[in-house]
Protein backbone atom coordinates (compact mmCIF):
# COMPACT_ATOMS: atom_id res chain seq x y z
CA UNK A 1 0.00 0.00 0.00
CA UNK A 2 1.40 3.38 -1.03
CA UNK A 3 1.95 5.96 1.70
CA UNK A 4 0.64 9.39 0.71
CA UNK A 5 1.65 12.86 1.86
CA UNK A 6 -1.67 13.05 3.68
CA UNK A 7 -0.84 9.85 5.56
CA UNK A 8 2.59 11.21 6.51
CA UNK A 9 1.08 14.49 7.68
CA UNK A 10 -1.56 12.69 9.75
CA UNK A 11 1.14 10.61 11.42
CA UNK A 12 3.23 13.73 12.05
CA UNK A 13 0.27 15.46 13.72
CA UNK A 14 -0.63 12.40 15.79
CA UNK A 15 2.94 11.98 17.06
CA UNK A 16 3.03 15.68 17.96
CA UNK A 17 -0.26 15.42 19.87
CA UNK A 18 0.98 12.42 21.83
CA UNK A 19 4.18 14.28 22.66
CA UNK A 20 2.18 17.37 23.77
CA UNK A 21 0.01 15.25 26.05
CA UNK A 22 3.11 13.78 27.68
CA UNK A 23 4.72 17.19 28.08
CA UNK A 24 1.69 18.77 29.74
CA UNK A 25 1.49 15.77 32.05
CA UNK A 26 5.09 16.56 33.06
CA UNK A 27 4.23 20.24 33.63
CA UNK A 28 1.34 19.39 35.96
CA UNK A 29 3.26 16.81 38.01
CA UNK A 30 2.89 17.40 41.79
CA UNK A 31 6.42 18.81 42.07
CA UNK A 32 6.86 20.11 38.53
CA UNK A 33 7.57 23.63 37.31
CA UNK A 34 4.05 24.88 38.01
CA UNK A 35 4.37 23.90 41.67
CA UNK A 36 7.14 26.46 42.32
CA UNK A 37 6.04 28.96 44.96
CA UNK A 38 9.24 30.64 46.24
CA UNK A 39 12.83 31.24 45.17
CA UNK A 40 15.62 32.20 47.56
CA UNK A 41 19.39 32.67 47.31
CA UNK A 42 21.08 31.26 50.40
CA UNK A 43 23.86 33.25 52.08
CA UNK A 44 26.20 32.71 55.03
CA UNK A 45 23.62 33.71 57.65
CA UNK A 46 21.32 30.89 58.89
CA UNK A 47 17.86 32.03 57.88
CA UNK A 48 14.29 30.83 57.68
CA UNK A 49 12.99 31.89 54.29
CA UNK A 50 9.34 32.48 53.38
CA UNK A 51 7.56 29.25 52.38
CA UNK A 52 10.67 27.25 53.30
CA UNK A 53 10.76 25.25 56.58
CA UNK A 54 13.98 25.06 58.61
CA UNK A 55 17.13 27.17 58.63
CA UNK A 56 19.35 27.34 55.53
CA UNK A 57 22.85 28.76 55.02
CA UNK A 58 26.02 28.31 52.98
CA UNK A 59 29.64 27.77 54.03
CA UNK A 60 32.06 27.52 51.13
CA UNK A 61 30.62 24.98 48.71
CA UNK A 62 28.41 23.36 51.32
CA UNK A 63 24.70 23.95 51.85
CA UNK A 64 23.66 23.57 55.49
CA UNK A 65 20.14 22.75 56.61
CA UNK A 66 18.76 22.74 60.14
CA UNK A 67 15.37 20.96 60.03
CA UNK A 68 14.39 22.48 63.41
CA UNK A 69 12.55 19.38 64.53
CA UNK A 70 11.10 18.42 61.16
CA UNK A 71 12.08 15.36 59.16
CA UNK A 72 13.80 16.05 55.86
CA UNK A 73 15.21 13.61 53.33
CA UNK A 74 17.80 13.67 50.57
CA UNK A 75 18.41 10.75 48.19
CA UNK A 76 16.17 8.54 50.30
CA UNK A 77 18.00 9.24 53.57
CA UNK A 78 16.03 11.01 56.32
CA UNK A 79 17.59 13.47 58.76
CA UNK A 80 16.36 15.60 61.64
CA UNK A 81 19.65 17.22 62.69
CA UNK A 82 21.83 19.81 60.96
CA UNK A 83 23.12 18.40 57.68
CA UNK A 84 25.85 19.82 55.40
CA UNK A 85 25.62 18.88 51.74
CA UNK A 86 28.19 19.63 49.06
CA UNK A 87 25.97 19.88 45.97
CA UNK A 88 28.36 22.07 43.98
CA UNK A 89 28.93 19.30 41.42
CA UNK A 90 25.37 17.96 41.48
CA UNK A 91 22.93 18.40 38.58
CA UNK A 92 20.65 21.43 38.70
CA UNK A 93 17.49 21.19 40.78
CA UNK A 94 18.32 18.22 43.00
CA UNK A 95 15.51 17.77 45.51
CA UNK A 96 15.25 17.73 49.31
CA UNK A 97 11.88 16.59 50.67
CA UNK A 98 10.31 18.46 53.59
CA UNK A 99 6.91 17.08 54.59
CA UNK A 100 4.51 17.80 51.74
CA UNK A 101 7.01 20.06 49.99
CA UNK A 102 10.12 19.60 47.90
CA UNK A 103 13.05 22.00 47.73
CA UNK A 104 14.99 22.18 44.47
CA UNK A 105 18.66 23.07 44.95
CA UNK A 106 20.91 24.53 42.24
CA UNK A 107 24.51 25.72 42.71
CA UNK A 108 25.72 28.89 40.98
CA UNK A 109 28.64 29.74 43.32
CA UNK A 110 25.74 30.62 45.62
CA UNK A 111 22.97 28.13 46.39
CA UNK A 112 19.55 28.75 44.90
CA UNK A 113 16.63 26.98 46.58
CA UNK A 114 13.16 26.77 45.05
CA UNK A 115 10.14 25.61 47.05
CA UNK A 116 7.71 23.29 45.24
CA UNK A 117 4.21 22.91 46.65
CA UNK A 118 1.62 20.65 44.95
CA UNK A 119 -1.08 23.09 46.10
CA UNK A 120 0.44 26.00 44.18
CA UNK A 121 -2.26 28.06 42.40
CA UNK A 122 -0.35 27.91 39.10
CA UNK A 123 -0.60 24.12 39.15
CA UNK A 124 -4.17 23.84 40.39
CA UNK A 125 -5.43 26.50 37.96
CA UNK A 126 -3.44 25.24 34.96
CA UNK A 127 -5.43 25.30 31.71
CA UNK A 128 -2.81 24.24 29.24
CA UNK A 129 -0.24 26.14 27.19
CA UNK A 130 -1.20 27.96 23.99
CA UNK A 131 0.64 26.49 21.02
CA UNK A 132 0.90 26.89 17.29
CA UNK A 133 -0.65 24.13 15.24
CA UNK A 134 1.99 21.61 14.12
CA UNK A 135 3.66 22.69 10.89
CA UNK A 136 6.00 20.35 8.95
CA UNK A 137 7.85 23.27 7.34
CA UNK A 138 9.40 24.03 10.73
CA UNK A 139 11.09 20.63 10.87
CA UNK A 140 14.59 21.44 9.62
CA UNK A 141 17.78 19.48 9.19
CA UNK A 142 20.94 20.76 10.80
CA UNK A 143 24.56 19.79 11.27
CA UNK A 144 26.11 19.45 14.71
CA UNK A 145 29.67 20.75 14.99
CA UNK A 146 31.22 19.75 18.32
CA UNK A 147 34.00 21.68 19.97
CA UNK A 148 37.23 19.81 20.56
CA UNK A 149 36.59 20.34 24.26
CA UNK A 150 33.44 21.46 26.04
CA UNK A 151 33.43 25.25 26.42
CA UNK A 152 32.11 27.35 29.25
CA UNK A 153 29.72 30.07 28.09
CA UNK A 154 28.18 32.87 30.12
CA UNK A 155 24.48 33.57 29.53
CA UNK A 156 22.45 36.39 31.02
CA UNK A 157 19.53 35.25 33.16
CA UNK A 158 15.96 36.41 33.62
CA UNK A 159 15.67 38.66 36.69
CA UNK A 160 19.22 37.92 37.95
CA UNK A 161 22.93 37.84 37.05
CA UNK A 162 24.60 35.86 34.29
CA UNK A 163 25.58 32.23 34.84
CA UNK A 164 28.05 29.84 33.25
CA UNK A 165 26.88 26.83 31.23
CA UNK A 166 28.70 24.03 29.42
CA UNK A 167 28.49 24.17 25.62
CA UNK A 168 29.31 21.07 23.57
CA UNK A 169 29.23 22.86 20.21
CA UNK A 170 26.97 24.53 17.65
CA UNK A 171 24.38 23.39 15.16
CA UNK A 172 24.16 24.94 11.71
CA UNK A 173 20.98 24.96 9.66
CA UNK A 174 19.45 26.75 6.70
CA UNK A 175 16.15 28.62 6.49
CA UNK A 176 15.18 30.29 3.25
CA UNK A 177 18.40 31.26 1.52
CA UNK A 178 20.37 31.92 4.71
CA UNK A 179 22.46 29.76 7.03
CA UNK A 180 22.24 30.17 10.79
CA UNK A 181 24.15 28.72 13.74
CA UNK A 182 22.79 28.07 17.22
CA UNK A 183 25.07 27.80 20.24
CA UNK A 184 24.13 24.77 22.33
CA UNK A 185 24.18 24.09 26.04
CA UNK A 186 24.42 20.76 27.81
CA UNK A 187 21.51 19.55 29.93
CA UNK A 188 20.48 16.44 31.82
CA UNK A 189 18.46 15.51 28.73
CA UNK A 190 21.33 15.99 26.28
CA UNK A 191 21.81 19.19 24.27
CA UNK A 192 19.53 22.19 23.93
CA UNK A 193 19.41 25.60 22.29
CA UNK A 194 17.76 28.62 23.89
CA UNK A 195 16.67 31.03 21.16
CA UNK A 196 14.47 33.94 20.23
CA UNK A 197 12.91 34.78 16.88
CA UNK A 198 10.59 37.38 15.36
CA UNK A 199 7.65 36.05 17.43
CA UNK A 200 9.46 36.61 20.75
CA UNK A 201 7.69 39.18 22.91
CA UNK A 202 4.76 39.15 20.47
CA UNK A 203 3.14 35.72 20.55
CA UNK A 204 5.93 33.83 22.35
CA UNK A 205 7.78 34.46 25.62
CA UNK A 206 10.27 37.28 25.15
CA UNK A 207 13.36 35.96 26.97
CA UNK A 208 13.67 32.77 24.96
CA UNK A 209 12.27 29.37 24.17
CA UNK A 210 14.20 26.12 24.35
CA UNK A 211 14.65 23.37 21.79
CA UNK A 212 16.03 19.97 22.70
CA UNK A 213 18.61 18.81 20.16
CA UNK A 214 18.47 15.04 19.50
CA UNK A 215 21.51 12.79 19.32
CA UNK A 216 23.30 13.46 16.00
CA UNK A 217 23.56 10.80 13.31
CA UNK A 218 26.99 9.41 12.49
CA UNK A 219 27.63 12.26 10.05
CA UNK A 220 26.49 14.94 12.52
CA UNK A 221 23.01 15.41 11.07
CA UNK A 222 20.32 16.49 13.55
CA UNK A 223 16.63 17.23 13.15
CA UNK A 224 15.43 20.58 14.50
CA UNK A 225 11.69 20.21 15.11
CA UNK A 226 10.64 23.69 16.19
CA UNK A 227 7.11 22.39 16.71
CA UNK A 228 8.57 21.09 19.96
CA UNK A 229 10.02 24.44 21.09
CA UNK A 230 9.20 24.90 24.76
CA UNK A 231 8.89 27.63 27.32
CA UNK A 232 11.35 27.51 30.20
CA UNK A 233 9.96 27.48 33.76
CA UNK A 234 10.40 31.22 34.32
CA UNK A 235 7.83 31.85 31.57
CA UNK A 236 5.13 30.53 33.88
CA UNK A 237 5.81 32.28 37.18
CA UNK A 238 9.10 34.26 37.03
CA UNK A 239 10.54 32.20 39.89
CA UNK A 240 13.12 29.75 38.51
CA UNK A 241 16.33 31.15 37.06
CA UNK A 242 16.37 30.79 33.27
CA UNK A 243 18.92 31.89 30.67
CA UNK A 244 18.34 34.59 28.09
CA UNK A 245 19.12 33.69 24.48
CA UNK A 246 22.67 34.75 23.55
CA UNK A 247 23.08 37.17 20.60
CA UNK A 248 23.99 34.42 18.12
CA UNK A 249 20.75 32.57 18.95
CA UNK A 250 18.46 35.52 18.19
CA UNK A 251 16.96 34.49 14.86
CA UNK A 252 15.62 37.28 12.62
CA UNK A 253 12.69 35.33 11.14
CA UNK A 254 9.41 34.17 12.71
CA UNK A 255 9.21 30.60 13.96
CA UNK A 256 5.45 30.19 14.19
CA UNK A 257 5.74 26.79 15.80
CA UNK A 258 5.93 25.40 19.31
CA UNK A 259 4.71 26.93 22.53
CA UNK A 260 3.39 30.47 22.78
CA UNK A 261 3.35 32.81 25.78
CA UNK A 262 1.70 31.03 28.71
CA UNK A 263 -1.68 32.30 29.88
CA UNK A 264 -0.14 32.95 33.30
CA UNK A 265 2.43 35.37 31.83
CA UNK A 266 0.07 37.16 29.47
CA UNK A 267 -2.42 38.18 32.21
Coordinates of C-alpha atoms in Angstrom, one line a residue:
X1 CA 0.0 0.0 0.0
X2 CA 1.4 3.4 -1.0
X3 CA 1.9 6.0 1.7
X4 CA 0.6 9.4 0.7
X5 CA 1.7 12.9 1.9
X6 CA -1.7 13.1 3.7
X7 CA -0.8 9.9 5.6
X8 CA 2.6 11.2 6.5
X9 CA 1.1 14.5 7.7
X10 CA -1.6 12.7 9.7
X11 CA 1.1 10.6 11.4
X12 CA 3.2 13.7 12.1
X13 CA 0.3 15.5 13.7
X14 CA -0.6 12.4 15.8
X15 CA 2.9 12.0 17.1
X16 CA 3.0 15.7 18.0
X17 CA -0.3 15.4 19.9
X18 CA 1.0 12.4 21.8
X19 CA 4.2 14.3 22.7
X20 CA 2.2 17.4 23.8
X21 CA 0.0 15.2 26.1
X22 CA 3.1 13.8 27.7
X23 CA 4.7 17.2 28.1
X24 CA 1.7 18.8 29.7
X25 CA 1.5 15.8 32.1
X26 CA 5.1 16.6 33.1
X27 CA 4.2 20.2 33.6
X28 CA 1.3 19.4 36.0
X29 CA 3.3 16.8 38.0
X30 CA 2.9 17.4 41.8
X31 CA 6.4 18.8 42.1
X32 CA 6.9 20.1 38.5
X33 CA 7.6 23.6 37.3
X34 CA 4.0 24.9 38.0
X35 CA 4.4 23.9 41.7
X36 CA 7.1 26.5 42.3
X37 CA 6.0 29.0 45.0
X38 CA 9.2 30.6 46.2
X39 CA 12.8 31.2 45.2
X40 CA 15.6 32.2 47.6
X41 CA 19.4 32.7 47.3
X42 CA 21.1 31.3 50.4
X43 CA 23.9 33.2 52.1
X44 CA 26.2 32.7 55.0
X45 CA 23.6 33.7 57.6
X46 CA 21.3 30.9 58.9
X47 CA 17.9 32.0 57.9
X48 CA 14.3 30.8 57.7
X49 CA 13.0 31.9 54.3
X50 CA 9.3 32.5 53.4
X51 CA 7.6 29.2 52.4
X52 CA 10.7 27.2 53.3
X53 CA 10.8 25.2 56.6
X54 CA 14.0 25.1 58.6
X55 CA 17.1 27.2 58.6
X56 CA 19.4 27.3 55.5
X57 CA 22.8 28.8 55.0
X58 CA 26.0 28.3 53.0
X59 CA 29.6 27.8 54.0
X60 CA 32.1 27.5 51.1
X61 CA 30.6 25.0 48.7
X62 CA 28.4 23.4 51.3
X63 CA 24.7 23.9 51.9
X64 CA 23.7 23.6 55.5
X65 CA 20.1 22.7 56.6
X66 CA 18.8 22.7 60.1
X67 CA 15.4 21.0 60.0
X68 CA 14.4 22.5 63.4
X69 CA 12.5 19.4 64.5
X70 CA 11.1 18.4 61.2
X71 CA 12.1 15.4 59.2
X72 CA 13.8 16.0 55.9
X73 CA 15.2 13.6 53.3
X74 CA 17.8 13.7 50.6
X75 CA 18.4 10.8 48.2
X76 CA 16.2 8.5 50.3
X77 CA 18.0 9.2 53.6
X78 CA 16.0 11.0 56.3
X79 CA 17.6 13.5 58.8
X80 CA 16.4 15.6 61.6
X81 CA 19.7 17.2 62.7
X82 CA 21.8 19.8 61.0
X83 CA 23.1 18.4 57.7
X84 CA 25.9 19.8 55.4
X85 CA 25.6 18.9 51.7
X86 CA 28.2 19.6 49.1
X87 CA 26.0 19.9 46.0
X88 CA 28.4 22.1 44.0
X89 CA 28.9 19.3 41.4
X90 CA 25.4 18.0 41.5
X91 CA 22.9 18.4 38.6
X92 CA 20.7 21.4 38.7
X93 CA 17.5 21.2 40.8
X94 CA 18.3 18.2 43.0
X95 CA 15.5 17.8 45.5
X96 CA 15.3 17.7 49.3
X97 CA 11.9 16.6 50.7
X98 CA 10.3 18.5 53.6
X99 CA 6.9 17.1 54.6
X100 CA 4.5 17.8 51.7
X101 CA 7.0 20.1 50.0
X102 CA 10.1 19.6 47.9
X103 CA 13.0 22.0 47.7
X104 CA 15.0 22.2 44.5
X105 CA 18.7 23.1 44.9
X106 CA 20.9 24.5 42.2
X107 CA 24.5 25.7 42.7
X108 CA 25.7 28.9 41.0
X109 CA 28.6 29.7 43.3
X110 CA 25.7 30.6 45.6
X111 CA 23.0 28.1 46.4
X112 CA 19.5 28.8 44.9
X113 CA 16.6 27.0 46.6
X114 CA 13.2 26.8 45.0
X115 CA 10.1 25.6 47.1
X116 CA 7.7 23.3 45.2
X117 CA 4.2 22.9 46.7
X118 CA 1.6 20.7 44.9
X119 CA -1.1 23.1 46.1
X120 CA 0.4 26.0 44.2
X121 CA -2.3 28.1 42.4
X122 CA -0.4 27.9 39.1
X123 CA -0.6 24.1 39.2
X124 CA -4.2 23.8 40.4
X125 CA -5.4 26.5 38.0
X126 CA -3.4 25.2 35.0
X127 CA -5.4 25.3 31.7
X128 CA -2.8 24.2 29.2
X129 CA -0.2 26.1 27.2
X130 CA -1.2 28.0 24.0
X131 CA 0.6 26.5 21.0
X132 CA 0.9 26.9 17.3
X133 CA -0.7 24.1 15.2
X134 CA 2.0 21.6 14.1
X135 CA 3.7 22.7 10.9
X136 CA 6.0 20.3 9.0
X137 CA 7.9 23.3 7.3
X138 CA 9.4 24.0 10.7
X139 CA 11.1 20.6 10.9
X140 CA 14.6 21.4 9.6
X141 CA 17.8 19.5 9.2
X142 CA 20.9 20.8 10.8
X143 CA 24.6 19.8 11.3
X144 CA 26.1 19.5 14.7
X145 CA 29.7 20.7 15.0
X146 CA 31.2 19.7 18.3
X147 CA 34.0 21.7 20.0
X148 CA 37.2 19.8 20.6
X149 CA 36.6 20.3 24.3
X150 CA 33.4 21.5 26.0
X151 CA 33.4 25.2 26.4
X152 CA 32.1 27.4 29.3
X153 CA 29.7 30.1 28.1
X154 CA 28.2 32.9 30.1
X155 CA 24.5 33.6 29.5
X156 CA 22.5 36.4 31.0
X157 CA 19.5 35.3 33.2
X158 CA 16.0 36.4 33.6
X159 CA 15.7 38.7 36.7
X160 CA 19.2 37.9 38.0
X161 CA 22.9 37.8 37.1
X162 CA 24.6 35.9 34.3
X163 CA 25.6 32.2 34.8
X164 CA 28.0 29.8 33.3
X165 CA 26.9 26.8 31.2
X166 CA 28.7 24.0 29.4
X167 CA 28.5 24.2 25.6
X168 CA 29.3 21.1 23.6
X169 CA 29.2 22.9 20.2
X170 CA 27.0 24.5 17.7
X171 CA 24.4 23.4 15.2
X172 CA 24.2 24.9 11.7
X173 CA 21.0 25.0 9.7
X174 CA 19.4 26.8 6.7
X175 CA 16.2 28.6 6.5
X176 CA 15.2 30.3 3.3
X177 CA 18.4 31.3 1.5
X178 CA 20.4 31.9 4.7
X179 CA 22.5 29.8 7.0
X180 CA 22.2 30.2 10.8
X181 CA 24.2 28.7 13.7
X182 CA 22.8 28.1 17.2
X183 CA 25.1 27.8 20.2
X184 CA 24.1 24.8 22.3
X185 CA 24.2 24.1 26.0
X186 CA 24.4 20.8 27.8
X187 CA 21.5 19.6 29.9
X188 CA 20.5 16.4 31.8
X189 CA 18.5 15.5 28.7
X190 CA 21.3 16.0 26.3
X191 CA 21.8 19.2 24.3
X192 CA 19.5 22.2 23.9
X193 CA 19.4 25.6 22.3
X194 CA 17.8 28.6 23.9
X195 CA 16.7 31.0 21.2
X196 CA 14.5 33.9 20.2
X197 CA 12.9 34.8 16.9
X198 CA 10.6 37.4 15.4
X199 CA 7.7 36.1 17.4
X200 CA 9.5 36.6 20.8
X201 CA 7.7 39.2 22.9
X202 CA 4.8 39.1 20.5
X203 CA 3.1 35.7 20.6
X204 CA 5.9 33.8 22.4
X205 CA 7.8 34.5 25.6
X206 CA 10.3 37.3 25.2
X207 CA 13.4 36.0 27.0
X208 CA 13.7 32.8 25.0
X209 CA 12.3 29.4 24.2
X210 CA 14.2 26.1 24.4
X211 CA 14.6 23.4 21.8
X212 CA 16.0 20.0 22.7
X213 CA 18.6 18.8 20.2
X214 CA 18.5 15.0 19.5
X215 CA 21.5 12.8 19.3
X216 CA 23.3 13.5 16.0
X217 CA 23.6 10.8 13.3
X218 CA 27.0 9.4 12.5
X219 CA 27.6 12.3 10.1
X220 CA 26.5 14.9 12.5
X221 CA 23.0 15.4 11.1
X222 CA 20.3 16.5 13.6
X223 CA 16.6 17.2 13.2
X224 CA 15.4 20.6 14.5
X225 CA 11.7 20.2 15.1
X226 CA 10.6 23.7 16.2
X227 CA 7.1 22.4 16.7
X228 CA 8.6 21.1 20.0
X229 CA 10.0 24.4 21.1
X230 CA 9.2 24.9 24.8
X231 CA 8.9 27.6 27.3
X232 CA 11.3 27.5 30.2
X233 CA 10.0 27.5 33.8
X234 CA 10.4 31.2 34.3
X235 CA 7.8 31.8 31.6
X236 CA 5.1 30.5 33.9
X237 CA 5.8 32.3 37.2
X238 CA 9.1 34.3 37.0
X239 CA 10.5 32.2 39.9
X240 CA 13.1 29.8 38.5
X241 CA 16.3 31.1 37.1
X242 CA 16.4 30.8 33.3
X243 CA 18.9 31.9 30.7
X244 CA 18.3 34.6 28.1
X245 CA 19.1 33.7 24.5
X246 CA 22.7 34.8 23.6
X247 CA 23.1 37.2 20.6
X248 CA 24.0 34.4 18.1
X249 CA 20.7 32.6 18.9
X250 CA 18.5 35.5 18.2
X251 CA 17.0 34.5 14.9
X252 CA 15.6 37.3 12.6
X253 CA 12.7 35.3 11.1
X254 CA 9.4 34.2 12.7
X255 CA 9.2 30.6 14.0
X256 CA 5.4 30.2 14.2
X257 CA 5.7 26.8 15.8
X258 CA 5.9 25.4 19.3
X259 CA 4.7 26.9 22.5
X260 CA 3.4 30.5 22.8
X261 CA 3.4 32.8 25.8
X262 CA 1.7 31.0 28.7
X263 CA -1.7 32.3 29.9
X264 CA -0.1 32.9 33.3
X265 CA 2.4 35.4 31.8
X266 CA 0.1 37.2 29.5
X267 CA -2.4 38.2 32.2

